[in-house]
XYZ file of C-alpha atoms in Angstrom:
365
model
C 102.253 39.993 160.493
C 99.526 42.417 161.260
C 100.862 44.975 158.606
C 101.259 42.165 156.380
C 97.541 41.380 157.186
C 96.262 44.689 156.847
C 98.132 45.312 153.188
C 96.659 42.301 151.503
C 93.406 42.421 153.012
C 93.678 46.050 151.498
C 94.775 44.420 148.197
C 91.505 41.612 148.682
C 89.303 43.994 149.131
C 90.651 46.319 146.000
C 90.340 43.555 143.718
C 86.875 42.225 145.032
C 85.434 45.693 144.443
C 86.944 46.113 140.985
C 85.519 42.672 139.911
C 82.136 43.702 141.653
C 81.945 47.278 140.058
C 83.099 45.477 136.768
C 80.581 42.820 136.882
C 77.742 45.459 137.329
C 78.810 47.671 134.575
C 78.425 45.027 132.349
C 75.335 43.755 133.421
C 74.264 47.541 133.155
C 75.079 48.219 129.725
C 73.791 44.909 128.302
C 70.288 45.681 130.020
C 70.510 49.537 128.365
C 70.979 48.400 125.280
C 68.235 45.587 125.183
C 65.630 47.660 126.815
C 67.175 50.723 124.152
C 65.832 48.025 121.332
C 62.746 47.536 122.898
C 62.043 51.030 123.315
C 63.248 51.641 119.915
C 60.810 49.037 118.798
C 57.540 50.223 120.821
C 58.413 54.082 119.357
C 59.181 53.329 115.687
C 55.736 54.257 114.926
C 55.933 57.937 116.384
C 57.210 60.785 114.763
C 57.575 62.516 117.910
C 60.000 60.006 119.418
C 63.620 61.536 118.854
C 65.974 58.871 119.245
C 67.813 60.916 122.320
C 64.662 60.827 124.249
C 64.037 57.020 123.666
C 67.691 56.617 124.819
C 67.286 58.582 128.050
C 64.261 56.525 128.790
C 65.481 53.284 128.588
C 69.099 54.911 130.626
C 65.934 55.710 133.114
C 64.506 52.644 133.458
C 67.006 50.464 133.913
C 68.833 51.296 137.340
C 65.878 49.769 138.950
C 65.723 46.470 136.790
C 69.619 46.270 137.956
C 68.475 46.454 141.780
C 66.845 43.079 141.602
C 70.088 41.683 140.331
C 72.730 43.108 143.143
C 73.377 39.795 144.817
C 73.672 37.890 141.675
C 76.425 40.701 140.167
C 78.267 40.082 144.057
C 78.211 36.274 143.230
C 79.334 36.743 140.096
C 82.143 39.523 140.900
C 83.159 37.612 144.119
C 84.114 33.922 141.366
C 85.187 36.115 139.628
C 87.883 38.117 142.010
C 89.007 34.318 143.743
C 89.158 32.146 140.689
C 91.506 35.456 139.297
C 92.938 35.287 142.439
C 93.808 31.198 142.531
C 94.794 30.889 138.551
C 97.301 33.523 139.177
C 98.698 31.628 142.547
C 98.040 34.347 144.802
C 96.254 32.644 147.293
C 99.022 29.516 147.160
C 101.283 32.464 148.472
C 98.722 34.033 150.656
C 98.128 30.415 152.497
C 101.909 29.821 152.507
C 102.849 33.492 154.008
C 99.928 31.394 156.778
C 96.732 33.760 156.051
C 93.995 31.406 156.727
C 90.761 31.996 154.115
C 88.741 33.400 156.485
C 91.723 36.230 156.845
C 91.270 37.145 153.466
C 87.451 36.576 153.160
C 86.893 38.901 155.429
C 87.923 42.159 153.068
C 84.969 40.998 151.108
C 82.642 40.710 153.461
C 82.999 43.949 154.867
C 83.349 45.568 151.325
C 79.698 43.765 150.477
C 78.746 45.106 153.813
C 79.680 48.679 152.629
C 77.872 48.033 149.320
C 74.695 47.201 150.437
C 74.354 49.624 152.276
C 75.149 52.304 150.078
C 72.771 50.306 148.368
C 70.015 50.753 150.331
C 70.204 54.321 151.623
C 71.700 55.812 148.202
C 71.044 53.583 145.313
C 67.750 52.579 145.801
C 66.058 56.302 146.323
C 67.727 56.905 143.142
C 66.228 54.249 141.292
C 62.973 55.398 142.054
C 63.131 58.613 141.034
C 64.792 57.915 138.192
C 61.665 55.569 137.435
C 59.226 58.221 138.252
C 61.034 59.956 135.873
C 61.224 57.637 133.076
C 57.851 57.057 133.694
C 56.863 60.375 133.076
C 59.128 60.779 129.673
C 56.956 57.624 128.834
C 53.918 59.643 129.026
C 55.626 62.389 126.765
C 55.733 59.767 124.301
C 53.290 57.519 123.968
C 50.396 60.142 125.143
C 51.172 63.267 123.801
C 47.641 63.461 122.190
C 44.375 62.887 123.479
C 42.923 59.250 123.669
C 46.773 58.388 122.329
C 47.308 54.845 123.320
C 44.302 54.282 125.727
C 42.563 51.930 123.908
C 44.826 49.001 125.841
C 42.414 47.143 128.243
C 45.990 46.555 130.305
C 47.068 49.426 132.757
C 45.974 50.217 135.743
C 42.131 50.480 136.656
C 40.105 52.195 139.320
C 36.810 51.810 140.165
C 35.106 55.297 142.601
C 31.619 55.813 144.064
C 30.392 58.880 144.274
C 26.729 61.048 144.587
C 26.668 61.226 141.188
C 27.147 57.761 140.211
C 30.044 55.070 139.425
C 33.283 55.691 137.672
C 35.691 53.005 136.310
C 39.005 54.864 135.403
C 41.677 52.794 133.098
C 45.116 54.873 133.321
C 47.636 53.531 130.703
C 50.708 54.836 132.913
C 51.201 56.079 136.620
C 53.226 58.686 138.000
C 54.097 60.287 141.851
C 52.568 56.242 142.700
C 49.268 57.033 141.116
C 48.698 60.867 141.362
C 49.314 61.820 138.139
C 47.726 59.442 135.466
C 48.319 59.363 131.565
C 46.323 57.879 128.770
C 42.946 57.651 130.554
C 39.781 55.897 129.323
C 36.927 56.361 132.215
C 33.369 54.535 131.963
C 30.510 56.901 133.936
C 27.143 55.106 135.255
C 24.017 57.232 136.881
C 23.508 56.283 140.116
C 20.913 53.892 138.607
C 23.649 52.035 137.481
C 22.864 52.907 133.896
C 25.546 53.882 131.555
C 25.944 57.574 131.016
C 29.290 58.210 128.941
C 32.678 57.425 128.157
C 35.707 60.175 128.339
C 39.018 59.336 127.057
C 42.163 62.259 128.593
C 45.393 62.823 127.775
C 46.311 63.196 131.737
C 44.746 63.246 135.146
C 45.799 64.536 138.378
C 44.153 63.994 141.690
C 43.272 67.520 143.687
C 41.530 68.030 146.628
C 38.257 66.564 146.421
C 38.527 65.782 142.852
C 39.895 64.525 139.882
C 41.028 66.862 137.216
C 41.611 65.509 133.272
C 43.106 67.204 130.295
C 42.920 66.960 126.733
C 39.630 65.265 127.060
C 36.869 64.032 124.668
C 33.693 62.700 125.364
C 31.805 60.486 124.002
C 27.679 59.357 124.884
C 25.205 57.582 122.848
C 22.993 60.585 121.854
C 25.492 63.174 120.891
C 28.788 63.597 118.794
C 32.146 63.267 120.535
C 32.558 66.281 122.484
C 36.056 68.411 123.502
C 37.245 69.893 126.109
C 40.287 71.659 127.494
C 39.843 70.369 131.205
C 36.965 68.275 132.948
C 36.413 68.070 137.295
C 35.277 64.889 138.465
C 34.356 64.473 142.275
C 36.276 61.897 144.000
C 36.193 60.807 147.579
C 39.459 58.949 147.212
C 42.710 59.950 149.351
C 46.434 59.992 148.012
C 46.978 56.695 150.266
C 43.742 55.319 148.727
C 45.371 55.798 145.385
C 48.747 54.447 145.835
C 47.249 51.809 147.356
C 45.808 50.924 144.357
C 48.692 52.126 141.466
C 51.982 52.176 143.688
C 53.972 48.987 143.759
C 56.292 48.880 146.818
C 59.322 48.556 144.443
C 58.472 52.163 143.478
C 59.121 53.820 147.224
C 62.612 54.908 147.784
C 63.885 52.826 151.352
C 63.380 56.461 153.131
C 59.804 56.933 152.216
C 58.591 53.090 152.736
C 58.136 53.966 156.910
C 55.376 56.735 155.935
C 53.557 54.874 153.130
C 53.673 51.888 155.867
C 51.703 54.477 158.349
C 49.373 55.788 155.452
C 48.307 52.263 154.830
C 47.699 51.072 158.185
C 45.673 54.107 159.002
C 43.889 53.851 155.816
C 43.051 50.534 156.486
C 44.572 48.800 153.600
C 47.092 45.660 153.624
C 50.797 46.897 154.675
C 52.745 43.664 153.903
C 54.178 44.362 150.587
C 55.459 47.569 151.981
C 57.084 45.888 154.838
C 58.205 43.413 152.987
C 60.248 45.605 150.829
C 61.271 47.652 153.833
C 63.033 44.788 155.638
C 64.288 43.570 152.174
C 66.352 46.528 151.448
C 67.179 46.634 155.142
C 68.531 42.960 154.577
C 70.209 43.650 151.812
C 73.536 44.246 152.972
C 73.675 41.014 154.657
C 72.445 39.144 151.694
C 75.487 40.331 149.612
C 77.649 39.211 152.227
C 75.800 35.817 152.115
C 76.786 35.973 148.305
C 80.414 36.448 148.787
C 80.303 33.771 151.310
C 78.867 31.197 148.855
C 80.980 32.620 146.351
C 83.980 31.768 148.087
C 83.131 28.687 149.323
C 82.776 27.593 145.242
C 86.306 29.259 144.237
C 88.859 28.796 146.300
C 89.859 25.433 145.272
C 93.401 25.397 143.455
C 93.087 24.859 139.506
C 95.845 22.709 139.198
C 93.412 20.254 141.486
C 90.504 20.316 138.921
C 86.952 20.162 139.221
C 86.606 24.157 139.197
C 84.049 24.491 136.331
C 82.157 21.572 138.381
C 82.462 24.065 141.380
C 81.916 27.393 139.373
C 78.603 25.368 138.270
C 77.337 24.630 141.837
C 78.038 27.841 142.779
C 75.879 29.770 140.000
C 73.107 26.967 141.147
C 73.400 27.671 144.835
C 72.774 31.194 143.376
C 69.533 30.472 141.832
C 68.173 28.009 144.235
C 68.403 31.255 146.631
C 66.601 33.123 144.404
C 63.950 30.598 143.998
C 63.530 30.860 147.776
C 63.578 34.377 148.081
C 60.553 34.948 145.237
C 58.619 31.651 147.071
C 59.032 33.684 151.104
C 58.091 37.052 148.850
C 54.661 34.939 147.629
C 54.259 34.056 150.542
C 54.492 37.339 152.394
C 52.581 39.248 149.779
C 49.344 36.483 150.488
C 50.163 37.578 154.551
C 51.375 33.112 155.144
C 54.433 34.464 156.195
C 55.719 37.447 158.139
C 57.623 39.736 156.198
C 60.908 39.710 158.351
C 60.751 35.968 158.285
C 60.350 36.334 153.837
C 62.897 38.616 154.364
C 65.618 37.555 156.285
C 65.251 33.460 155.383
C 67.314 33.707 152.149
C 70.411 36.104 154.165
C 70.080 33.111 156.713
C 70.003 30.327 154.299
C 72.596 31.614 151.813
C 75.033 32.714 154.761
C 74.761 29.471 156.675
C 75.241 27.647 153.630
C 78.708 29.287 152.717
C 79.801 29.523 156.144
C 79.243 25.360 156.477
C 80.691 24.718 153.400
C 84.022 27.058 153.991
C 84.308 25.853 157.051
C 84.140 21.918 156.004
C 87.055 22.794 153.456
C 89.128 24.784 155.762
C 88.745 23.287 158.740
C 87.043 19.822 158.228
């Protein structure tokens, strides 16, 4: 019985990942190719866009959008593997050979266990960098000359006091969370609060001490537009100030989130979207077991006994009530109403509770 045990739940646990694998492959490709049209779209204007380097950016950029939708692609992939599993009569023969559900349940549990973490402490790191990257291949096209593309009021904006006056710096784009910016417009007041000039750059990057801008033109009301190769403008502002202010915690990889979390506190600036993330991805693993837990409890009924759409339904709206939840504790969190381990650990709790009541009403009820 135990080898018998041990085979199938070998078998479970093959098909569960093939579903789950299959389900995000699909799910990746489909977001490529609409963010490749968007991109596509946004570019068709520059001559300077080659249609490999569009490609690569939106091949970039999407690893990260497909983070936020893990737990949905286990839900998904775990219907998936049991309704296979139940049309084909396999779990008829599993019960009769008397393997209880939770017997083989348990294969994908531990498998989801094994993907979220890999998850966490492999996928997500790579994400980011693969952000920063696209990020930066963004800049390469859309600011490759000066003052290209900085006339958008959106962005990010900075505002710095200094000895010499006021500076309110609009970046267009943000890379290394905020120390290099692209497509700059800046707006320089006197210390008498009296408007002095405006520069536009083609990049900035923080130094010690001060910023330094490239490709930059200047414009003031008594003079013609002036260029220059490079301009030095004093800052008092610290690399934590800065990602403070351009970062968003969904850019830190899970292994740099403890140090940013350190920066912040000793810079004095609010920590709980940092933490929140942090005990997010730490949760994660446990969330996708939640989802294979409500998954199952939706597809295991027989089909010859109907009602499985009805269930299949329920199942994708247990989903997305869990969702709802999770963005209302992440609100919450972010506005410092609720502490981010409770934000992050209520939906794993919820969703797993949920799937382990209603299993264990159908099993064992």
């Amino acid at each position: 019985m135990s080898m018998l045990t041990n085979t199938l739940g070998r078998y479970f646990a093959g098909r569960f990942v093939v579903a789950a694998l299959g389900v995000f492959a699909s799910i990746f490709l489909l977001l490529v190719l609409v963010d490749y049209i968007e991109m596509v779209r946004k570019t068709s204007g520059l001559a300077s866009a080659s249609a490999l380097m569009v490609a690569e950016t939106s091949l970039f950029r999407v690893p990260q959008l497909l983070e936020k939708l893990t737990p949905f692609c286990m839900l998904i992939g775990a219907m998936t593997c049991y309704l296979a599993l139940s049309r084909r009569l396999e779990l008829v023969v599993a019960r009769a050979a008397g393997i209880s559900a939770w017997q083989f349940i348990s294969p994908a549990l531990g498998s989801a266990l094994l993907i979220g973490v890999i998850a966490t402490v492999a996928y997500n790191p790579m994400s980011a960098n693969l952000r920063e990257l696209s990020k930066r291949m963004e800049a390469e096209l859309f600011g490759s000359a000066p003052g290209g593309g900085i006339q958008d009021a959106s962005g990010f904006w900075l505002n710095q006091v200094t000895s010499d006056g006021q500076t309110i710096i609009n970046a267009a784009r943000s890379e290394q969370q905020g120390v290099r910016l692209t497509g700059l417009t800046l707006f320089r007041f006197d210390t008498e609060q009296h408007f002095k000039e405006r520069v536009e750059a083609r990049e900035a990057t923080l130094e010690a001490g001060h910023w330094l801008f490239k490709g930059v033109r200047r414009f003031s009301l008594d003079s013609p537009p002036v260029d220059q190769a490079t301009l030095e403008i004093p800052t008092t502002l610290t690399e934590a100030q800065v990602r403070n202010s351009f970062s968003t915690p969904e850019t830190v990889s899970f292994w740099q989130l403890p140090s940013y979390i350190r920066s912040s506190e000793s810079s004095g600036f609010a920590t709980a979207g940092y933490r929140l993330q942090y005990h997010k991805l730490l949760a994660q693993p446990f969330l996708l077991a939640a989802m294979v837990m409500l998954a199952a409890s939706v597809s295991l009924r027989f089909f010859r006994m109907g009602g499985v759409q009805k269930m299949v339904l329920s199942g994708v709206g247990a989903g997305f009530l869990l969702y709802v939840l999770s963005k209302v504790t992440e609100d919450l969190s972010k506005a410092e109403l609720m502490h981010p381990i409770a934000a992050a650990w209520l939906p794993v709790v919820v969703g797993g509770l949920t799937g382990f009541l209603a299993l264990l009403y159908q099993e064992d009820g």
